[in-house]
Amino acid sequence: MGKYVIKRLLIAIPTFFGITVLVYIVSSLAPGSPLDLLLQDPFITAAEIERKRIEYGLDQHVIIQYIRWLGELLQGNLGFSYRTHLPVWGMIVERLGPTLVLTFSATIFSVLVAVPLGIMAAYKPYSLWDYASSGLSFIGSATPNFFAGLILIYFFAVRLNILPIGGMYDTSGIRTLPMLVKHLILPAAVLSIQQVGRLIRQTRGSMLEVLSEDYIRTARATGLRENLVLVRHALRNALIPIVTELGLMIPFLIGGAVVTEQIFGWPGLGSLMVLSITQRDYPVIMGITVFVAVAVLIGNIVTDLIYSAIDPRIRNR
Amino acid sequence: MANTLLEVNNLQVQFSTIDSTVTAVDGVSFSVNKGETLGVVGESGCGKSVTSMAILRLLGKTGKITQGEILFEGQDILKKSESDMCQIRGKEIAMIFQDSMTGLNPVMTIGKQLIGTITVHEKMNKKTAEKKAIDMLKKVGIPSPEQRMNEYPHQLSGGMRQRVMIAMALSCNPSLLIADEPTTALDVTIQAQIIELMKDLKKTSEAAIIIITHDLGVVAEMADRIMVMYSGQVVEYADARSIFINPLHPYTRGLLSSIPRLDKDVDVLYAIKGSVPSLQNVPKGCRFCERCQDAMEICKNKPPVLCTVGDCSVRCWKYTK
Ligand SMILES: Nc1ncnc2c1ncn2[C@@H]1O[C@H](COP(=O)(O)OP(=O)(O)O)[C@@H](O)[C@H]1O
Ligand code: SF4
Ligand SMILES: [Mg+2]
């Protein structure tokens, strides 16, 4: 088990450096330079710009520039925002909480809805029940977030007026948990719609496959009741591909969060990202990109660990 | 009749798919007395497994018992509720399957699976169940059973896994044990060991045994009676002695001469030529006709019925007066 974890971590290191190289290349290809801001000053002299260029290290070779950037990055220094002149790292930390609340609650909600639906569909395949949940799954995975968001806002916030239209708390300045939950319902629902769709399909598929395995027949032949066969023998085996699917969904979840946060004015990393892109705030864009990439990396490692906790064949490898 | 444990009468099993229905077992009748061992022999695909799964009523969603009755201790299994069947499975009738590779749950320890099986039918605390599980592992000849309890199926060899399956099947003292090709998936030396274990079981336990195999050699020393199946039907059903000394059906003779024998030095084993007819396309006469060396004109057109010759039943025109 320990060996497995170490192996996973060792693989993550070169991946991390690969990510930083990509982020650096892409952002240096993008138009504009940090000096553009200085050019807005009508009294600036060419000598002064040259002095700044040397101060920023822009006269150096691109590889030197990258290494310096990476060195700062490894010390937790992501630079300063062009827009607010605040440290990027602090801006990310401030926005992280709301994004985590949103993505985690959406994931938990999807699992709680989709896994039971998928199991029931697999238990009675080609029944009305199966068709209903398959239908739901197709609609779910085919509905774009922005569309689902607009529909839900229209019905629940505008027509029925039972849920807020956006934001994380109201403007009164008081912050309570019930208020947070009320604001969370719609964005979390929107973010989980596609997840629910994919998860229902994955659960149904892996459950159907597991139910035709020999050890299920063995379990039935011992006189175990069908519901116990499902829970004790089938579910845990079926969970293995479901966990994999959840891991694969992390990038989509983050992408979905960007759109969802924008629609609902949710004060998370996603809406900061959109704002920074429209303002060409490169340090923030780069910071968030590296941060998210590392989060995905960690998410994959956690997925692998859960996976190996479920499946002893992987653990002993 | 008080001695009869299982009686199967005219059993017919069909599988339905969207575009076709096949009859996998067609009018099979046999009985097993208490403590007796019945060998069921036939080539792959002749309906041996389907027959045994029908007895446990575990044919799945596509399989249906369309005719016949299965009396276990005098009661018709086909009339029982699903929850009564759960009481019978594992406790009264236990089963050992061919695929020891895939027959155990890969994500559960051996101990957990054994204890799970024991406690399905017997309420007992964890300690007692664990002790019993270890005893069972000892009984089937697994070395250092305490340690094996914490291991997963993939950590055991094929032979050890099959022993675990046998231990699971025996754990509730069934009165009937069905072993469906328990040695087929194993290599030869391990096969011999498992057969040895099965023979021990026959001696030490009171359970009746149905041992299913495609290899007559496996049942030679074990079975009291033998039923030979071909294409979903019984073709010969007799005392083991008379099958080996005086086989009647041409198919049985073919099977017998394809057993490797130590006392005769043969270079090439005799094998029955041709293959089993497909269930979609059953011949209208004798189903063995195409492969039979003794085939006559009548065999092509009219199916033979099972008839009695002395103590044996045989399905062949040669014995019909
Ligand atoms: N679930 C099923 N669906 C359709 N046909 C089946 C099914 N199970 C078995 N059969 C058919 O029934 C016949 C007998 O199979 P089986 O009893 O497994 O043979 P064997 O004697 O080798 O154990 C085979 O021709 C097989 O194709
Ligand atoms: S009935 Fe005819 S074809 Fe069939 S086994 Fe007997 S002799 Fe052979
Ligand atoms: Mg079989």
CSV table of N, CA, C and O in Angstrom, one decimal, chain B residues 189-288:
chain,number,residue,atom,x,y,z
B,189,THR,N,-2.3,-32.3,-12.0
B,189,THR,CA,-2.0,-32.7,-10.7
B,189,THR,C,-3.0,-32.2,-9.6
B,189,THR,O,-3.4,-32.9,-8.7
B,190,ILE,N,-3.4,-31.0,-9.8
B,190,ILE,CA,-4.3,-30.4,-8.9
B,190,ILE,C,-5.7,-31.1,-9.0
B,190,ILE,O,-6.4,-31.3,-8.0
B,191,GLN,N,-6.0,-31.4,-10.3
B,191,GLN,CA,-7.3,-32.1,-10.5
B,191,GLN,C,-7.3,-33.4,-9.7
B,191,GLN,O,-8.3,-33.7,-9.0
B,192,ALA,N,-6.2,-34.1,-9.7
B,192,ALA,CA,-6.1,-35.4,-9.0
B,192,ALA,C,-6.4,-35.1,-7.5
B,192,ALA,O,-7.1,-35.9,-6.8
B,193,GLN,N,-5.8,-34.0,-7.0
B,193,GLN,CA,-5.9,-33.7,-5.5
B,193,GLN,C,-7.4,-33.4,-5.2
B,193,GLN,O,-7.9,-33.8,-4.2
B,194,ILE,N,-8.0,-32.6,-6.1
B,194,ILE,CA,-9.4,-32.3,-5.8
B,194,ILE,C,-10.3,-33.5,-5.8
B,194,ILE,O,-11.2,-33.7,-5.0
B,195,ILE,N,-10.0,-34.4,-6.8
B,195,ILE,CA,-10.8,-35.6,-6.9
B,195,ILE,C,-10.6,-36.4,-5.6
B,195,ILE,O,-11.6,-37.0,-5.1
B,196,GLU,N,-9.4,-36.5,-5.2
B,196,GLU,CA,-9.1,-37.2,-3.9
B,196,GLU,C,-9.9,-36.6,-2.8
B,196,GLU,O,-10.5,-37.3,-2.0
B,197,LEU,N,-9.9,-35.3,-2.7
B,197,LEU,CA,-10.7,-34.6,-1.7
B,197,LEU,C,-12.2,-34.9,-1.8
B,197,LEU,O,-12.9,-35.2,-0.8
B,198,MET,N,-12.7,-34.9,-3.0
B,198,MET,CA,-14.1,-35.2,-3.2
B,198,MET,C,-14.4,-36.7,-2.7
B,198,MET,O,-15.5,-36.9,-2.1
B,199,LYS,N,-13.5,-37.6,-3.0
B,199,LYS,CA,-13.7,-39.0,-2.6
B,199,LYS,C,-13.7,-39.1,-1.1
B,199,LYS,O,-14.6,-39.8,-0.5
B,200,ASP,N,-12.8,-38.3,-0.4
B,200,ASP,CA,-12.8,-38.3,1.1
B,200,ASP,C,-14.2,-37.8,1.6
B,200,ASP,O,-14.7,-38.4,2.5
B,201,LEU,N,-14.7,-36.7,0.9
B,201,LEU,CA,-15.9,-36.2,1.3
B,201,LEU,C,-17.1,-37.2,1.2
B,201,LEU,O,-17.9,-37.3,2.1
B,202,LYS,N,-17.0,-37.9,0.2
B,202,LYS,CA,-18.0,-39.0,0.0
B,202,LYS,C,-18.0,-40.0,1.1
B,202,LYS,O,-19.1,-40.4,1.6
B,203,LYS,N,-16.8,-40.3,1.6
B,203,LYS,CA,-16.7,-41.2,2.6
B,203,LYS,C,-17.2,-40.6,4.0
B,203,LYS,O,-17.9,-41.3,4.7
B,204,THR,N,-16.7,-39.4,4.2
B,204,THR,CA,-16.9,-38.8,5.6
B,204,THR,C,-18.2,-38.1,5.8
B,204,THR,O,-18.7,-38.0,6.9
B,205,SER,N,-18.8,-37.6,4.7
B,205,SER,CA,-20.0,-36.9,4.9
B,205,SER,C,-21.3,-37.7,4.5
B,205,SER,O,-21.2,-38.6,3.7
B,206,GLU,N,-22.4,-37.3,5.0
B,206,GLU,CA,-23.6,-38.1,4.7
B,206,GLU,C,-24.3,-37.5,3.5
B,206,GLU,O,-25.4,-38.0,3.1
B,207,ALA,N,-23.8,-36.4,2.9
B,207,ALA,CA,-24.4,-35.7,1.8
B,207,ALA,C,-24.5,-36.6,0.6
B,207,ALA,O,-23.5,-37.4,0.3
B,208,ALA,N,-25.6,-36.5,-0.1
B,208,ALA,CA,-25.6,-37.1,-1.5
B,208,ALA,C,-24.9,-36.1,-2.4
B,208,ALA,O,-24.8,-34.9,-2.1
B,209,ILE,N,-24.2,-36.7,-3.4
B,209,ILE,CA,-23.4,-35.8,-4.3
B,209,ILE,C,-23.9,-36.0,-5.7
B,209,ILE,O,-24.1,-37.2,-6.2
B,210,ILE,N,-24.0,-34.9,-6.4
B,210,ILE,CA,-24.2,-35.0,-7.9
B,210,ILE,C,-22.9,-34.4,-8.4
B,210,ILE,O,-22.6,-33.3,-8.2
B,211,ILE,N,-22.1,-35.3,-9.1
B,211,ILE,CA,-20.9,-34.7,-9.7
B,211,ILE,C,-21.0,-34.7,-11.2
B,211,ILE,O,-21.3,-35.7,-11.9
B,212,ILE,N,-20.8,-33.5,-11.7
B,212,ILE,CA,-21.0,-33.2,-13.1
B,212,ILE,C,-19.6,-33.1,-13.8
B,212,ILE,O,-18.7,-32.5,-13.3
B,213,THR,N,-19.5,-33.8,-14.9
B,213,THR,CA,-18.2,-33.7,-15.6
B,213,THR,C,-18.3,-34.1,-17.1
B,213,THR,O,-19.3,-34.7,-17.5
B,214,HIS,N,-17.4,-33.7,-17.9
B,214,HIS,CA,-17.4,-34.1,-19.2
B,214,HIS,C,-16.4,-35.3,-19.4
B,214,HIS,O,-16.3,-35.8,-20.5
B,215,ASP,N,-15.8,-35.7,-18.3
B,215,ASP,CA,-14.8,-36.8,-18.3
B,215,ASP,C,-15.2,-38.0,-17.5
B,215,ASP,O,-15.2,-37.9,-16.3
B,216,LEU,N,-15.6,-39.0,-18.2
B,216,LEU,CA,-16.0,-40.2,-17.4
B,216,LEU,C,-15.0,-40.7,-16.4
B,216,LEU,O,-15.4,-41.2,-15.4
B,217,GLY,N,-13.7,-40.5,-16.7
B,217,GLY,CA,-12.7,-40.9,-15.8
B,217,GLY,C,-12.8,-40.3,-14.4
B,217,GLY,O,-12.5,-41.0,-13.4
B,218,VAL,N,-13.3,-39.1,-14.3
B,218,VAL,CA,-13.4,-38.4,-13.1
B,218,VAL,C,-14.4,-39.1,-12.1
B,218,VAL,O,-14.2,-39.2,-10.9
B,219,VAL,N,-15.5,-39.6,-12.7
B,219,VAL,CA,-16.5,-40.3,-11.9
B,219,VAL,C,-16.3,-41.8,-11.7
B,219,VAL,O,-17.1,-42.4,-10.9
B,220,ALA,N,-15.3,-42.3,-12.4
B,220,ALA,CA,-15.2,-43.8,-12.4
B,220,ALA,C,-15.2,-44.4,-11.0
B,220,ALA,O,-15.8,-45.4,-10.7
B,221,GLU,N,-14.4,-43.7,-10.1
B,221,GLU,CA,-14.3,-44.4,-8.8
B,221,GLU,C,-15.3,-43.8,-7.7
B,221,GLU,O,-15.3,-44.3,-6.6
B,222,MET,N,-16.0,-42.8,-8.1
B,222,MET,CA,-16.9,-42.1,-7.1
B,222,MET,C,-18.3,-42.4,-7.2
B,222,MET,O,-19.0,-42.6,-6.2
B,223,ALA,N,-18.8,-42.5,-8.5
B,223,ALA,CA,-20.3,-42.5,-8.7
B,223,ALA,C,-20.9,-43.8,-8.4
B,223,ALA,O,-20.3,-44.9,-8.7
B,224,ASP,N,-22.1,-43.8,-7.8
B,224,ASP,CA,-22.8,-45.1,-7.7
B,224,ASP,C,-23.6,-45.3,-9.0
B,224,ASP,O,-23.8,-46.4,-9.5
B,225,ARG,N,-24.2,-44.2,-9.4
B,225,ARG,CA,-25.0,-44.3,-10.7
B,225,ARG,C,-24.5,-43.2,-11.6
B,225,ARG,O,-23.9,-42.2,-11.2
B,226,ILE,N,-24.7,-43.4,-12.9
B,226,ILE,CA,-24.2,-42.5,-13.9
B,226,ILE,C,-25.3,-42.1,-14.9
B,226,ILE,O,-26.0,-43.0,-15.3
B,227,MET,N,-25.4,-40.9,-15.2
B,227,MET,CA,-26.4,-40.4,-16.2
B,227,MET,C,-25.6,-39.8,-17.3
B,227,MET,O,-24.8,-38.8,-17.1
B,228,VAL,N,-25.7,-40.3,-18.5
B,228,VAL,CA,-25.0,-39.7,-19.6
B,228,VAL,C,-26.0,-38.9,-20.4
B,228,VAL,O,-27.1,-39.3,-20.7
B,229,MET,N,-25.6,-37.6,-20.7
B,229,MET,CA,-26.5,-36.7,-21.4
B,229,MET,C,-25.9,-36.4,-22.7
B,229,MET,O,-24.7,-36.3,-22.9
B,230,TYR,N,-26.8,-36.1,-23.7
B,230,TYR,CA,-26.4,-35.7,-25.0
B,230,TYR,C,-27.5,-34.7,-25.6
B,230,TYR,O,-28.6,-35.1,-25.6
B,231,SER,N,-27.0,-33.6,-25.9
B,231,SER,CA,-27.9,-32.6,-26.5
B,231,SER,C,-29.2,-32.4,-25.7
B,231,SER,O,-30.3,-32.4,-26.3
B,232,GLY,N,-29.1,-32.2,-24.4
B,232,GLY,CA,-30.2,-31.8,-23.6
B,232,GLY,C,-31.1,-33.0,-23.1
B,232,GLY,O,-32.1,-32.8,-22.5
B,233,GLN,N,-30.7,-34.2,-23.5
B,233,GLN,CA,-31.5,-35.4,-23.2
B,233,GLN,C,-30.6,-36.4,-22.4
B,233,GLN,O,-29.4,-36.5,-22.6
B,234,VAL,N,-31.3,-37.3,-21.7
B,234,VAL,CA,-30.6,-38.5,-21.1
B,234,VAL,C,-30.5,-39.5,-22.2
B,234,VAL,O,-31.5,-39.9,-22.8
B,235,VAL,N,-29.2,-40.0,-22.4
B,235,VAL,CA,-29.1,-41.1,-23.4
B,235,VAL,C,-28.8,-42.5,-22.7
B,235,VAL,O,-29.1,-43.5,-23.3
B,236,GLU,N,-28.3,-42.4,-21.5
B,236,GLU,CA,-28.1,-43.6,-20.8
B,236,GLU,C,-28.0,-43.3,-19.3
B,236,GLU,O,-27.4,-42.3,-18.9
B,237,TYR,N,-28.7,-44.2,-18.6
B,237,TYR,CA,-28.8,-43.9,-17.1
B,237,TYR,C,-28.7,-45.2,-16.5
B,237,TYR,O,-29.6,-46.1,-16.6
B,238,ALA,N,-27.7,-45.5,-15.7
B,238,ALA,CA,-27.5,-46.8,-15.2
B,238,ALA,C,-26.5,-46.8,-14.0
B,238,ALA,O,-25.9,-45.8,-13.7
B,239,ASP,N,-26.4,-48.0,-13.4
B,239,ASP,CA,-25.4,-48.3,-12.4
B,239,ASP,C,-24.0,-48.0,-12.9
B,239,ASP,O,-23.7,-48.3,-14.1
B,240,ALA,N,-23.2,-47.4,-12.1
B,240,ALA,CA,-21.8,-47.1,-12.6
B,240,ALA,C,-21.1,-48.4,-13.1
B,240,ALA,O,-20.5,-48.3,-14.1
B,241,ARG,N,-21.2,-49.5,-12.3
B,241,ARG,CA,-20.6,-50.7,-12.7
B,241,ARG,C,-21.0,-51.1,-14.1
B,241,ARG,O,-20.1,-51.4,-15.0
B,242,SER,N,-22.3,-51.1,-14.4
B,242,SER,CA,-22.7,-51.6,-15.7
B,242,SER,C,-22.3,-50.6,-16.8
B,242,SER,O,-22.1,-51.0,-17.9
B,243,ILE,N,-22.2,-49.3,-16.5
B,243,ILE,CA,-21.8,-48.4,-17.5
B,243,ILE,C,-20.3,-48.7,-17.9
B,243,ILE,O,-20.0,-48.7,-19.1
B,244,PHE,N,-19.5,-49.0,-16.9
B,244,PHE,CA,-18.1,-49.3,-17.3
B,244,PHE,C,-17.9,-50.7,-17.8
B,244,PHE,O,-17.0,-50.9,-18.7
B,245,ILE,N,-18.7,-51.7,-17.3
B,245,ILE,CA,-18.5,-53.0,-17.8
B,245,ILE,C,-19.2,-53.3,-19.1
B,245,ILE,O,-18.7,-53.8,-20.1
B,246,ASN,N,-20.4,-52.8,-19.2
B,246,ASN,CA,-21.2,-53.0,-20.3
B,246,ASN,C,-22.0,-51.8,-20.8
B,246,ASN,O,-23.2,-51.7,-20.6
B,247,PRO,N,-21.3,-50.8,-21.4
B,247,PRO,CA,-22.0,-49.6,-21.8
B,247,PRO,C,-22.9,-50.0,-23.0
B,247,PRO,O,-22.5,-50.8,-23.9
B,248,LEU,N,-24.1,-49.4,-23.0
B,248,LEU,CA,-25.1,-49.8,-24.1
B,248,LEU,C,-25.0,-48.8,-25.2
B,248,LEU,O,-24.9,-49.1,-26.4
B,249,HIS,N,-25.2,-47.5,-24.8
B,249,HIS,CA,-25.3,-46.5,-25.9
B,249,HIS,C,-24.0,-46.3,-26.6
B,249,HIS,O,-23.0,-46.2,-26.0
B,250,PRO,N,-24.1,-46.1,-28.0
B,250,PRO,CA,-22.9,-45.9,-28.7
B,250,PRO,C,-22.1,-44.7,-28.3
B,250,PRO,O,-20.9,-44.6,-28.3
B,251,TYR,N,-22.8,-43.6,-27.8
B,251,TYR,CA,-22.2,-42.4,-27.3
B,251,TYR,C,-21.4,-42.7,-26.0
B,251,TYR,O,-20.2,-42.3,-25.9
B,252,THR,N,-22.0,-43.5,-25.1
B,252,THR,CA,-21.3,-43.9,-23.9
B,252,THR,C,-20.0,-44.7,-24.2
B,252,THR,O,-18.9,-44.5,-23.6
B,253,ARG,N,-20.1,-45.5,-25.2
B,253,ARG,CA,-18.9,-46.3,-25.6
B,253,ARG,C,-17.8,-45.4,-26.1
B,253,ARG,O,-16.7,-45.6,-25.8
B,254,GLY,N,-18.3,-44.4,-26.9
B,254,GLY,CA,-17.3,-43.5,-27.4
B,254,GLY,C,-16.6,-42.7,-26.3
B,254,GLY,O,-15.4,-42.6,-26.3
B,255,LEU,N,-17.4,-42.3,-25.3
B,255,LEU,CA,-16.8,-41.6,-24.1
B,255,LEU,C,-15.8,-42.4,-23.4
B,255,LEU,O,-14.8,-42.0,-23.0
B,256,LEU,N,-16.2,-43.7,-23.2
B,256,LEU,CA,-15.4,-44.6,-22.4
B,256,LEU,C,-14.0,-44.9,-23.1
B,256,LEU,O,-13.0,-44.9,-22.5
B,257,SER,N,-14.1,-45.0,-24.4
B,257,SER,CA,-12.8,-45.3,-25.1
B,257,SER,C,-12.0,-44.0,-25.3
B,257,SER,O,-10.8,-44.1,-25.7
B,258,SER,N,-12.5,-42.9,-24.9
B,258,SER,CA,-11.6,-41.7,-24.9
B,258,SER,C,-11.0,-41.4,-23.5
B,258,SER,O,-10.4,-40.3,-23.4
B,259,ILE,N,-11.2,-42.3,-22.5
B,259,ILE,CA,-10.5,-42.0,-21.3
B,259,ILE,C,-9.1,-42.5,-21.4
B,259,ILE,O,-8.9,-43.7,-21.8
B,260,PRO,N,-8.1,-41.7,-21.0
B,260,PRO,CA,-6.7,-42.2,-21.0
B,260,PRO,C,-6.6,-43.4,-20.0
B,260,PRO,O,-7.1,-43.3,-18.9
B,261,ARG,N,-5.9,-44.4,-20.4
B,261,ARG,CA,-5.8,-45.6,-19.4
B,261,ARG,C,-4.3,-45.9,-19.2
B,261,ARG,O,-3.6,-45.9,-20.1
B,262,LEU,N,-4.0,-46.2,-18.0
B,262,LEU,CA,-2.6,-46.4,-17.6
B,262,LEU,C,-2.2,-47.9,-18.0
B,262,LEU,O,-1.1,-48.1,-18.4
B,263,ASP,N,-3.3,-48.8,-18.1
B,263,ASP,CA,-2.9,-50.2,-18.3
B,263,ASP,C,-2.8,-50.5,-19.8
B,263,ASP,O,-2.3,-51.5,-20.2
B,264,LYS,N,-3.2,-49.5,-20.6
B,264,LYS,CA,-3.1,-49.8,-22.1
B,264,LYS,C,-2.2,-48.7,-22.7
B,264,LYS,O,-2.3,-47.5,-22.3
B,265,ASP,N,-1.3,-49.1,-23.5
B,265,ASP,CA,-0.4,-48.1,-24.1
B,265,ASP,C,-0.9,-47.7,-25.4
B,265,ASP,O,-0.7,-48.3,-26.5
B,266,VAL,N,-1.7,-46.6,-25.4
B,266,VAL,CA,-2.2,-46.1,-26.7
B,266,VAL,C,-1.6,-44.8,-27.1
B,266,VAL,O,-1.4,-44.0,-26.2
B,267,ASP,N,-1.2,-44.7,-28.3
B,267,ASP,CA,-0.6,-43.4,-28.8
B,267,ASP,C,-1.6,-42.3,-29.0
B,267,ASP,O,-1.5,-41.2,-28.6
B,268,VAL,N,-2.7,-42.7,-29.7
B,268,VAL,CA,-3.7,-41.8,-30.0
B,268,VAL,C,-5.0,-42.1,-29.3
B,268,VAL,O,-5.4,-43.2,-29.3
B,269,LEU,N,-5.5,-41.1,-28.6
B,269,LEU,CA,-6.8,-41.4,-27.9
B,269,LEU,C,-7.9,-41.4,-28.9
B,269,LEU,O,-7.9,-40.6,-29.8
B,270,TYR,N,-8.8,-42.3,-28.6
B,270,TYR,CA,-10.0,-42.3,-29.5
B,270,TYR,C,-10.9,-41.1,-29.1
B,270,TYR,O,-11.1,-40.7,-28.0
B,271,ALA,N,-11.3,-40.4,-30.1
B,271,ALA,CA,-12.3,-39.3,-29.9
B,271,ALA,C,-13.5,-39.4,-30.8
B,271,ALA,O,-13.3,-39.9,-31.9
B,272,ILE,N,-14.6,-39.1,-30.2
B,272,ILE,CA,-15.8,-39.2,-31.1
B,272,ILE,C,-15.8,-38.1,-32.1
B,272,ILE,O,-15.5,-37.0,-31.9
B,273,LYS,N,-15.9,-38.6,-33.4
B,273,LYS,CA,-15.8,-37.6,-34.5
B,273,LYS,C,-17.1,-36.7,-34.5
B,273,LYS,O,-18.1,-37.1,-34.0
B,274,GLY,N,-16.9,-35.5,-35.1
B,274,GLY,CA,-18.0,-34.6,-35.3
B,274,GLY,C,-18.3,-33.8,-34.0
B,274,GLY,O,-17.5,-33.9,-33.1
B,275,SER,N,-19.3,-33.0,-34.1
B,275,SER,CA,-19.6,-32.2,-32.9
B,275,SER,C,-21.1,-32.2,-32.6
B,275,SER,O,-21.9,-32.7,-33.4
B,276,VAL,N,-21.4,-31.7,-31.4
B,276,VAL,CA,-22.8,-31.7,-30.9
B,276,VAL,C,-23.7,-30.9,-31.8
B,276,VAL,O,-23.3,-29.8,-32.2
B,277,PRO,N,-24.9,-31.3,-32.2
B,277,PRO,CA,-25.8,-30.5,-33.0
B,277,PRO,C,-26.2,-29.3,-32.2
B,277,PRO,O,-26.3,-29.3,-31.0
B,278,SER,N,-26.4,-28.2,-33.0
B,278,SER,CA,-26.8,-26.9,-32.3
B,278,SER,C,-28.2,-27.0,-31.9
B,278,SER,O,-29.1,-27.7,-32.5
B,279,LEU,N,-28.5,-26.3,-30.8
B,279,LEU,CA,-29.9,-26.4,-30.2
B,279,LEU,C,-30.9,-25.7,-31.1
B,279,LEU,O,-32.1,-26.0,-31.0
B,280,GLN,N,-30.4,-24.8,-31.9
B,280,GLN,CA,-31.3,-24.2,-32.9
B,280,GLN,C,-31.8,-25.1,-33.9
B,280,GLN,O,-32.8,-24.9,-34.6
B,281,ASN,N,-31.0,-26.2,-34.1
B,281,ASN,CA,-31.3,-27.0,-35.3
B,281,ASN,C,-31.2,-28.5,-34.9
B,281,ASN,O,-30.2,-29.2,-35.3
B,282,VAL,N,-32.1,-28.9,-34.1
B,282,VAL,CA,-32.0,-30.3,-33.6
B,282,VAL,C,-32.5,-31.3,-34.7
B,282,VAL,O,-33.5,-31.1,-35.3
B,283,PRO,N,-31.7,-32.3,-34.9
B,283,PRO,CA,-32.0,-33.3,-35.9
B,283,PRO,C,-33.4,-34.0,-35.6
B,283,PRO,O,-33.7,-34.1,-34.4
B,284,LYS,N,-34.1,-34.3,-36.7
B,284,LYS,CA,-35.4,-34.9,-36.4
B,284,LYS,C,-35.4,-36.3,-35.9
B,284,LYS,O,-36.3,-36.7,-35.2
B,285,GLY,N,-34.3,-37.0,-36.2
B,285,GLY,CA,-34.2,-38.4,-35.7
B,285,GLY,C,-33.4,-38.5,-34.4
B,285,GLY,O,-33.6,-37.6,-33.6
B,286,CYS,N,-32.5,-39.5,-34.3
B,286,CYS,CA,-31.7,-39.5,-33.1
B,286,CYS,C,-30.7,-38.4,-33.2
B,286,CYS,O,-30.1,-38.1,-34.2
B,287,ARG,N,-30.5,-37.7,-32.1
B,287,ARG,CA,-29.6,-36.5,-32.1
B,287,ARG,C,-28.1,-36.9,-32.2
B,287,ARG,O,-27.3,-36.1,-32.6
B,288,PHE,N,-27.8,-38.2,-32.0
B,288,PHE,CA,-26.4,-38.6,-32.1
B,288,PHE,C,-26.1,-39.2,-33.5
B,288,PHE,O,-25.0,-39.5,-33.8
